[in-house]
PDB file of C-alpha atoms in Angstrom:
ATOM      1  CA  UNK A   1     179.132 -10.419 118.451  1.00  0.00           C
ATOM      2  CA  UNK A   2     178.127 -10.514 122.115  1.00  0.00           C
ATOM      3  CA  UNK A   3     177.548  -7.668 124.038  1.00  0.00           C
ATOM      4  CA  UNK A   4     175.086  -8.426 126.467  1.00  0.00           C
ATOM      5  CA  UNK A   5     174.895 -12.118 128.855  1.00  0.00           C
ATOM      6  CA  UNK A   6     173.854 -13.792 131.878  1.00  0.00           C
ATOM      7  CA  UNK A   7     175.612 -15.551 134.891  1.00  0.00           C
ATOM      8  CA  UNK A   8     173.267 -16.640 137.451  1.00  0.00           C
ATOM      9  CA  UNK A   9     173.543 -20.554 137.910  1.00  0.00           C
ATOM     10  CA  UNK A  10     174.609 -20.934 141.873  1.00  0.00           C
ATOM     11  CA  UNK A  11     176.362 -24.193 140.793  1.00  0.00           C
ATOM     12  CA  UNK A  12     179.198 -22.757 138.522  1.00  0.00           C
ATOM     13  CA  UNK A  13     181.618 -24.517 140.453  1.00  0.00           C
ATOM     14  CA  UNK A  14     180.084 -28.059 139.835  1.00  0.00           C
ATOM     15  CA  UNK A  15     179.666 -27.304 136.550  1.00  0.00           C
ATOM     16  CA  UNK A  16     183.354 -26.522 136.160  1.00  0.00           C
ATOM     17  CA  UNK A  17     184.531 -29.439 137.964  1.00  0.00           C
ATOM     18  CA  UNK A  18     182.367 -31.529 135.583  1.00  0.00           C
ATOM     19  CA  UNK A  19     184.754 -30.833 132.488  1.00  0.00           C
ATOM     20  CA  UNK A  20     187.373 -33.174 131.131  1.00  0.00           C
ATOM     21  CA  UNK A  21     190.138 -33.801 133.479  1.00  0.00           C
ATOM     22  CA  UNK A  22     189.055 -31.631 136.550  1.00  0.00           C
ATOM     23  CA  UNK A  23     189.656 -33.104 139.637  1.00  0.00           C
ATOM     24  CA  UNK A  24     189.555 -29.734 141.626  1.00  0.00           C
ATOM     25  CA  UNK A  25     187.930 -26.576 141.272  1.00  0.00           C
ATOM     26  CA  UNK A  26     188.832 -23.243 143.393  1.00  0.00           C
ATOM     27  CA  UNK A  27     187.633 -20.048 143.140  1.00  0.00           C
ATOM     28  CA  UNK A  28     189.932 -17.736 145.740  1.00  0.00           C
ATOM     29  CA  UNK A  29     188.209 -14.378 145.190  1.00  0.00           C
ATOM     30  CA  UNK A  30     184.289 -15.825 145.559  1.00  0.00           C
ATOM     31  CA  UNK A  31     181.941 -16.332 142.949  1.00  0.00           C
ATOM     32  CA  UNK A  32     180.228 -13.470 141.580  1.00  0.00           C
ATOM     33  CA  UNK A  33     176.231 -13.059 142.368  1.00  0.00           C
ATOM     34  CA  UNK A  34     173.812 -13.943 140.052  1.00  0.00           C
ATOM     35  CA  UNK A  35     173.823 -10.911 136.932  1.00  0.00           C
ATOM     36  CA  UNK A  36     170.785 -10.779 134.317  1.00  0.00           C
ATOM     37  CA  UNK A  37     172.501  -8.172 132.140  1.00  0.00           C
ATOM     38  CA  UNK A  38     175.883  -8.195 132.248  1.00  0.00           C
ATOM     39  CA  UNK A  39     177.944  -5.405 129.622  1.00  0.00           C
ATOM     40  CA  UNK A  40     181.130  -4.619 128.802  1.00  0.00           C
ATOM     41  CA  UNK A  41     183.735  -3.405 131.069  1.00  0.00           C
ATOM     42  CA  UNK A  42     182.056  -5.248 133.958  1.00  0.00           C
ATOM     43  CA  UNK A  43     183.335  -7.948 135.986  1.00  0.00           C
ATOM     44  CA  UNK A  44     182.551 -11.258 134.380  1.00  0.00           C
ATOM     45  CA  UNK A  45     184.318 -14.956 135.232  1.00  0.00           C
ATOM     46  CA  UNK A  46     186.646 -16.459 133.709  1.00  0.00           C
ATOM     47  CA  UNK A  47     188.318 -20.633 134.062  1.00  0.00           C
ATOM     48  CA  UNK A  48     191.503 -20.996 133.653  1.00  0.00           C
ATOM     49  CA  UNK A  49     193.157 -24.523 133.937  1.00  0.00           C
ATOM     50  CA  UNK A  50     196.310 -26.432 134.705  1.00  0.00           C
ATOM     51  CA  UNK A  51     196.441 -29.678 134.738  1.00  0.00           C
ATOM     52  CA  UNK A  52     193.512 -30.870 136.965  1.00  0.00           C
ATOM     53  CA  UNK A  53     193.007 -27.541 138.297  1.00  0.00           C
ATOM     54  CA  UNK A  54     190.439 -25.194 136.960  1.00  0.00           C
ATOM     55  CA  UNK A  55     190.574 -21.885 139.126  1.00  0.00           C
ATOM     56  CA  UNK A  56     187.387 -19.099 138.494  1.00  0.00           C
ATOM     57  CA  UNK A  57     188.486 -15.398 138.649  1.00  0.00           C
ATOM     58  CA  UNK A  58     186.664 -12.288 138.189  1.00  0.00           C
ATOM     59  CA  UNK A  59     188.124 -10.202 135.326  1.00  0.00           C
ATOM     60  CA  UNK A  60     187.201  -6.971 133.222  1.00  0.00           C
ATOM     61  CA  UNK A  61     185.107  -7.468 130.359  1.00  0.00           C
ATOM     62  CA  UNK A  62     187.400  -6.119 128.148  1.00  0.00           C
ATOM     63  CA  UNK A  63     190.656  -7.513 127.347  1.00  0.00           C
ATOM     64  CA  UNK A  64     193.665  -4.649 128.494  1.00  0.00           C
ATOM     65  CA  UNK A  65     196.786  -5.756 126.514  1.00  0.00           C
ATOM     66  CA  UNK A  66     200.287  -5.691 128.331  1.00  0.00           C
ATOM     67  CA  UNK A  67     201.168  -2.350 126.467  1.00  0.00           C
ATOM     68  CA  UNK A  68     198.006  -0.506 126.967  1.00  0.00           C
ATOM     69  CA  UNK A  69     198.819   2.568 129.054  1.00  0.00           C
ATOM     70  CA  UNK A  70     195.416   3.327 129.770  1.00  0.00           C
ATOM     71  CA  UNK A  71     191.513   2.894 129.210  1.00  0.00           C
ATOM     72  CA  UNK A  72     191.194   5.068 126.129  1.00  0.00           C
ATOM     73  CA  UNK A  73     189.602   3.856 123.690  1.00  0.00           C
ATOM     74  CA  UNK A  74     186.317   0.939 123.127  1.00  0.00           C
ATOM     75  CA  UNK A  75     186.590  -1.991 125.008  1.00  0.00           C
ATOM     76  CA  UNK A  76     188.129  -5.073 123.474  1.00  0.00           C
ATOM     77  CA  UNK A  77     185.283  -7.222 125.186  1.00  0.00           C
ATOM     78  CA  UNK A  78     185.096  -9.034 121.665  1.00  0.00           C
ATOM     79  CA  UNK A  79     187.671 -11.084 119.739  1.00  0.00           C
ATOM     80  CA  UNK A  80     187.211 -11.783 115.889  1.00  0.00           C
ATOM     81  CA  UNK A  81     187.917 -15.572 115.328  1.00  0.00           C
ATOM     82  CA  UNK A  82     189.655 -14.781 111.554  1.00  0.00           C
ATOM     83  CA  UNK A  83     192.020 -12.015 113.037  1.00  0.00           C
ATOM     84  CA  UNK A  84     192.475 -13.285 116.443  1.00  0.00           C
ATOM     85  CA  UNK A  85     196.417 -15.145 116.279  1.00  0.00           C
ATOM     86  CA  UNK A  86     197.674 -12.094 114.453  1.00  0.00           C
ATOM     87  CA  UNK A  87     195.909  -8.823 115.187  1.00  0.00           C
ATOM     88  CA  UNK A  88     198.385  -6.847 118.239  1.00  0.00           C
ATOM     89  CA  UNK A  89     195.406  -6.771 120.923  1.00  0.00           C
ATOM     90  CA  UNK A  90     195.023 -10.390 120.989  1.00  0.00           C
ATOM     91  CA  UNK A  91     197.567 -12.410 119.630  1.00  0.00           C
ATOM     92  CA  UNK A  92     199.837 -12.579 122.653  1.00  0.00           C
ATOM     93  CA  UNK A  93     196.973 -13.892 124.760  1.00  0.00           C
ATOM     94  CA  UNK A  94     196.034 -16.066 122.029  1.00  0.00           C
ATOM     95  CA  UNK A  95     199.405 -17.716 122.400  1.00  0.00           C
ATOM     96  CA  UNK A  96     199.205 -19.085 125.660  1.00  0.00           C
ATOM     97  CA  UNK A  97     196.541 -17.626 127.637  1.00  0.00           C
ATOM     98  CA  UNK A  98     193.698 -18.703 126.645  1.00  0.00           C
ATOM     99  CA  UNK A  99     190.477 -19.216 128.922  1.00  0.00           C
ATOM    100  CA  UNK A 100     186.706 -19.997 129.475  1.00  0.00           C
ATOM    101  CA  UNK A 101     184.157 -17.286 130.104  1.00  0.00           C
ATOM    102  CA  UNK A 102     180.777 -19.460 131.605  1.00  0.00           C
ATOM    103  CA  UNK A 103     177.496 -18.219 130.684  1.00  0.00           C
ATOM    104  CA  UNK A 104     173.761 -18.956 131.293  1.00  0.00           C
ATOM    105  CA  UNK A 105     172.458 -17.589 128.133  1.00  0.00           C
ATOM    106  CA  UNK A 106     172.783 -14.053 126.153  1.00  0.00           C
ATOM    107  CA  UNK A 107     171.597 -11.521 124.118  1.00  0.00           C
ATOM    108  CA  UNK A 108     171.193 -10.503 120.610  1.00  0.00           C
ATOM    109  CA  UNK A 109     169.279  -7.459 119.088  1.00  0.00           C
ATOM    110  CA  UNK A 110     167.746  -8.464 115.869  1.00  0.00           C
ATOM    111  CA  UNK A 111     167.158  -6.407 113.145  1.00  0.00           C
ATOM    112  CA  UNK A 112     162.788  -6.047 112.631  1.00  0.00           C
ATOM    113  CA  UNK A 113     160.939  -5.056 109.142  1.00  0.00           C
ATOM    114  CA  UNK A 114     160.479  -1.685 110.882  1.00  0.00           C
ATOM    115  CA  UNK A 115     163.749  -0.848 111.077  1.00  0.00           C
ATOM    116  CA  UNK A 116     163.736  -1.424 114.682  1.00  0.00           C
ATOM    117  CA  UNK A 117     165.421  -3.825 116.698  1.00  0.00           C
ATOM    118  CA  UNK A 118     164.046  -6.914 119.130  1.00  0.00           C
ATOM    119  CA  UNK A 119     166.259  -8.263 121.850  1.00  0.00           C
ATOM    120  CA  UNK A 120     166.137 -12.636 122.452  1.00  0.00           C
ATOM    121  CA  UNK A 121     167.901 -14.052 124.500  1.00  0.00           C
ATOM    122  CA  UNK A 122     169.267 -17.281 123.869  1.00  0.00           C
ATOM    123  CA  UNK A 123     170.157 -20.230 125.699  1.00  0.00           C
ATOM    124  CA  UNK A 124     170.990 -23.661 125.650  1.00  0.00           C
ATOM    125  CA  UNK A 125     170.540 -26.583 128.010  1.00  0.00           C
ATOM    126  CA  UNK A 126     173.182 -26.410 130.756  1.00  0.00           C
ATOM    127  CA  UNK A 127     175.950 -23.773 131.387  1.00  0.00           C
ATOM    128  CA  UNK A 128     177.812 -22.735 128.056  1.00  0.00           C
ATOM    129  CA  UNK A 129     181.839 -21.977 127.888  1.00  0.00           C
ATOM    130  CA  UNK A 130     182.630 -19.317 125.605  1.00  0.00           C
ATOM    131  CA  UNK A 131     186.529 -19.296 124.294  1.00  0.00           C
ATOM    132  CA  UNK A 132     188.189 -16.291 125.370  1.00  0.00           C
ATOM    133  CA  UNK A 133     191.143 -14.772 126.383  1.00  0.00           C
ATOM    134  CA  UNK A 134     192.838 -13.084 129.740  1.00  0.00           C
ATOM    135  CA  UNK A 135     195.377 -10.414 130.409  1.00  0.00           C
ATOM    136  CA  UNK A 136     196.712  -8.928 133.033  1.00  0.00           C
ATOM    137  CA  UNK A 137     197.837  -5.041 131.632  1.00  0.00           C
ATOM    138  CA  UNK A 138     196.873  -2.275 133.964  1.00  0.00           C
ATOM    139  CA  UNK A 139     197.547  -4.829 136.609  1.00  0.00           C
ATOM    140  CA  UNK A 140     194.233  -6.306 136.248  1.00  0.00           C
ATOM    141  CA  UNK A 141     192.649  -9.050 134.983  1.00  0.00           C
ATOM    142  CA  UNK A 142     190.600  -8.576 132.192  1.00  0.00           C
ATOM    143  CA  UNK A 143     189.087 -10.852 129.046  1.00  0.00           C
ATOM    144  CA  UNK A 144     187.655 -10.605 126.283  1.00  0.00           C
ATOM    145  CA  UNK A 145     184.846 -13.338 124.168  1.00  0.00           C
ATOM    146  CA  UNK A 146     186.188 -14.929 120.915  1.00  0.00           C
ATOM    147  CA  UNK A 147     183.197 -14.885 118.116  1.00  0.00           C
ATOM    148  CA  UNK A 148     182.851 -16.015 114.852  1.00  0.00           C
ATOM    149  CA  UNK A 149     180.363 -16.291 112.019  1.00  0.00           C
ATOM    150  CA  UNK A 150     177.123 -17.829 113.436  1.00  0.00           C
ATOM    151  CA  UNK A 151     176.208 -20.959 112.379  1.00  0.00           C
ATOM    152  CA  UNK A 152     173.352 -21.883 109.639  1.00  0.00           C
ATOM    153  CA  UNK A 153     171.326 -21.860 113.023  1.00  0.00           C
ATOM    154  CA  UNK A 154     171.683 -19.351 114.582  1.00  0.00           C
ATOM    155  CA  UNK A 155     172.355 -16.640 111.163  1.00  0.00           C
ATOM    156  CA  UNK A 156     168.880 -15.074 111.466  1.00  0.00           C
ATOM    157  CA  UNK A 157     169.024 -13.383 114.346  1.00  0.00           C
ATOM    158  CA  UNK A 158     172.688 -12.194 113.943  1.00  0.00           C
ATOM    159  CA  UNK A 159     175.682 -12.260 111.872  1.00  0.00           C
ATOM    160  CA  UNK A 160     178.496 -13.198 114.737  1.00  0.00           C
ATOM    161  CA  UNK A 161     177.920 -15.799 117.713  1.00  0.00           C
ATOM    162  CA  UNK A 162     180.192 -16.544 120.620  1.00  0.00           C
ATOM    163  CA  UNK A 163     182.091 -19.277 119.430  1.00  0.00           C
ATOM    164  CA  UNK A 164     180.948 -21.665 122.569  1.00  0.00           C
ATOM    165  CA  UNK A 165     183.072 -24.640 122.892  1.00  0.00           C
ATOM    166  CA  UNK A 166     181.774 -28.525 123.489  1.00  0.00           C
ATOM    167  CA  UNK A 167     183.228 -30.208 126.318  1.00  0.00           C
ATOM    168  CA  UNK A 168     185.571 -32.327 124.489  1.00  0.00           C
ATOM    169  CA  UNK A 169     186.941 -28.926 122.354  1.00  0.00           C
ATOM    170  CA  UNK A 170     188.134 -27.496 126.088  1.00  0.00           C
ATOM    171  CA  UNK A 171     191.367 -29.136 127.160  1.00  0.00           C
ATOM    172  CA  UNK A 172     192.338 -28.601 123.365  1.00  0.00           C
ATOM    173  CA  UNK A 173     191.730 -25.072 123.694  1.00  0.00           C
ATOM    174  CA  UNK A 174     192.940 -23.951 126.805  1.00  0.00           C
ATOM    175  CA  UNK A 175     195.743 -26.312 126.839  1.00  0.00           C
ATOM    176  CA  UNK A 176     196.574 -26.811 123.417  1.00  0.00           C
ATOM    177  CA  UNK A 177     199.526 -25.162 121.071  1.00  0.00           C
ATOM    178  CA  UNK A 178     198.478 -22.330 119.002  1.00  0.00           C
ATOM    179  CA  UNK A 179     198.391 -24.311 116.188  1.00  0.00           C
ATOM    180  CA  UNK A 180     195.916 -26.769 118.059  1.00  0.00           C
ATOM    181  CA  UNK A 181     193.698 -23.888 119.277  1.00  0.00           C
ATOM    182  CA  UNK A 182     193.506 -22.829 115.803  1.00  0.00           C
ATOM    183  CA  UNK A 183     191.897 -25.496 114.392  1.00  0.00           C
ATOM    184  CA  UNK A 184     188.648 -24.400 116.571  1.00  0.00           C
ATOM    185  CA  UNK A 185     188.457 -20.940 115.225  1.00  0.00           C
ATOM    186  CA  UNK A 186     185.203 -21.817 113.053  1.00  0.00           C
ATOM    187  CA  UNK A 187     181.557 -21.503 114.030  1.00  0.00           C
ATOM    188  CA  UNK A 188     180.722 -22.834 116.590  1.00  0.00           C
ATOM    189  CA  UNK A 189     179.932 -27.355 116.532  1.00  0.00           C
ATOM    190  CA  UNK A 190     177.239 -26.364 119.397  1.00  0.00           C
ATOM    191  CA  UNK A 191     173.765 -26.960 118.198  1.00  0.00           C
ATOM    192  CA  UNK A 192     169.788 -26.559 119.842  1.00  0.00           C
ATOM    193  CA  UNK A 193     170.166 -23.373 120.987  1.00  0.00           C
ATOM    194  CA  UNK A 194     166.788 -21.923 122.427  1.00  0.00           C
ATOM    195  CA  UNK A 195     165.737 -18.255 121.930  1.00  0.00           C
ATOM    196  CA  UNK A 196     162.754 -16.293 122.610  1.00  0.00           C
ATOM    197  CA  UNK A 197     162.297 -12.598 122.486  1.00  0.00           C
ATOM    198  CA  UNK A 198     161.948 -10.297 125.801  1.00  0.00           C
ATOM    199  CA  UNK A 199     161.375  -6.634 127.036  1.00  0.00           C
ATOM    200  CA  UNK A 200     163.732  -4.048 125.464  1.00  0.00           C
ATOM    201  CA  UNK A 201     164.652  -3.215 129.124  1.00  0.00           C
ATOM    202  CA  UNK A 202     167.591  -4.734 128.543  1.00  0.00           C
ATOM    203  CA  UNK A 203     168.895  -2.430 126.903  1.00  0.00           C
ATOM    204  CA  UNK A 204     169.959  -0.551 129.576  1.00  0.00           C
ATOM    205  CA  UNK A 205     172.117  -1.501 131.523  1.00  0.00           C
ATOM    206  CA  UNK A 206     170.918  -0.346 134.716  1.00  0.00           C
ATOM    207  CA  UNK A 207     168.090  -3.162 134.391  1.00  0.00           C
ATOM    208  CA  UNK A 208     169.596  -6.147 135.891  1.00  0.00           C
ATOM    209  CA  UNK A 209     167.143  -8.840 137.703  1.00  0.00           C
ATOM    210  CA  UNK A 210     165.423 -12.309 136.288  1.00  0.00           C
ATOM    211  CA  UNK A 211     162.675 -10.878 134.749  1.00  0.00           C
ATOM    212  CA  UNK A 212     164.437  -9.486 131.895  1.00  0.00           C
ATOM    213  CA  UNK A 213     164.785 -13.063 130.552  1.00  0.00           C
ATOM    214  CA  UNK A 214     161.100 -14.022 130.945  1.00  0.00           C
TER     215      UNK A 214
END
């Protein structure tokens, strides 16, 4: 799962423009500021394409379905790869609105002798693009991560991962039929990912500033 990330890279747009088949990159409502510990049911960004366009949005963390009535309930901020085309909170999205969340790195609590846990956050080189999924119930944008098992790699410090996409995997997935979006719902291809431990002050959520990833 993912539960915890960071967005702080000042050159999101740049980065977006640099995927396949971008020519143009807008981002009407601003970019958000740089966030060291961003949690669920806060405002994250998401890409969404068409064509040669790739537009950046703020949404909810936390995808609200068409026929949710209201915020009861946990936040669907994650999306289970094996369920994902058929379970009711996701598979409409999964149809045809599908998206990219960006991220600078994240972080996973992992499980200590003790019985305790150890947060590490883990990165990679460059941006990475998480596959998710937007909605628009409540009249607001929201989305939620897809995740999958983790790969041989990455297994140790957690069961799930993000499943983060390659650069050739993102026209496929945002653009692609169901069927062709499907064939990506496996662990992640992505490999070298970098992870260190840091200060359990991440844990709460008030803490949010650069040291926390130090």
């Amino acid at each position: 799962m993912c539960g915890r990330f960071v967005l702080f890279s000042e050159s999101l747009l740049d980065a977006v423009g640099d995927l396949p088949g971008i020519t143009e990159t807008h981002a009407p409502d601003g970019l958000p500021g740089p966030r060291y510990n961003i949690a669920p049911t806060q405002m994250v960004a998401v890409v969404r394409v068409q064509e040669s366009l790739a537009q950046v949005d703020p949404a909810r963390w936390g995808l609200i379905p068409q026929w949710k009535k209201d915020l009861d309930g946990p936040p669907l901020f994650n999306a289970r790869a094996e369920t994902v085309a058929s379970k009711p909170s996701f598979r409409a999205a999964f149809k045809n609105q599908r998206c990219l969340i960006p991220l600078d790195g994240y972080y996973e609590w992992h499980k200590d002798d003790d019985g305790g846990k150890t947060p590490h956050f883990v990165q990679h080189d460059g941006m990475l693009w998480a596959a998710g999924l937007w909605e628009t119930g409540l009249d607001r944008l929201s989305a939620t991560m897809v995740t999958t098992e983790a790969t041989e790699e990455m297994a140790w410090l957690h069961g799930r991962l993000p499943l983060f996409l390659q650069p050739a995997e993102v026209r496929t997935w945002l653009e692609g039929t169901p069927d062709d979006a499907a064939t990506l719902l496996e662990p992640s291809r992505l490999r070298g990912f970098q992870t260190r431990s840091v200060d359990k002050a991440v844990g709460n959520v008030r803490n949010d500033y650069p040291e926390l990833i130090a």
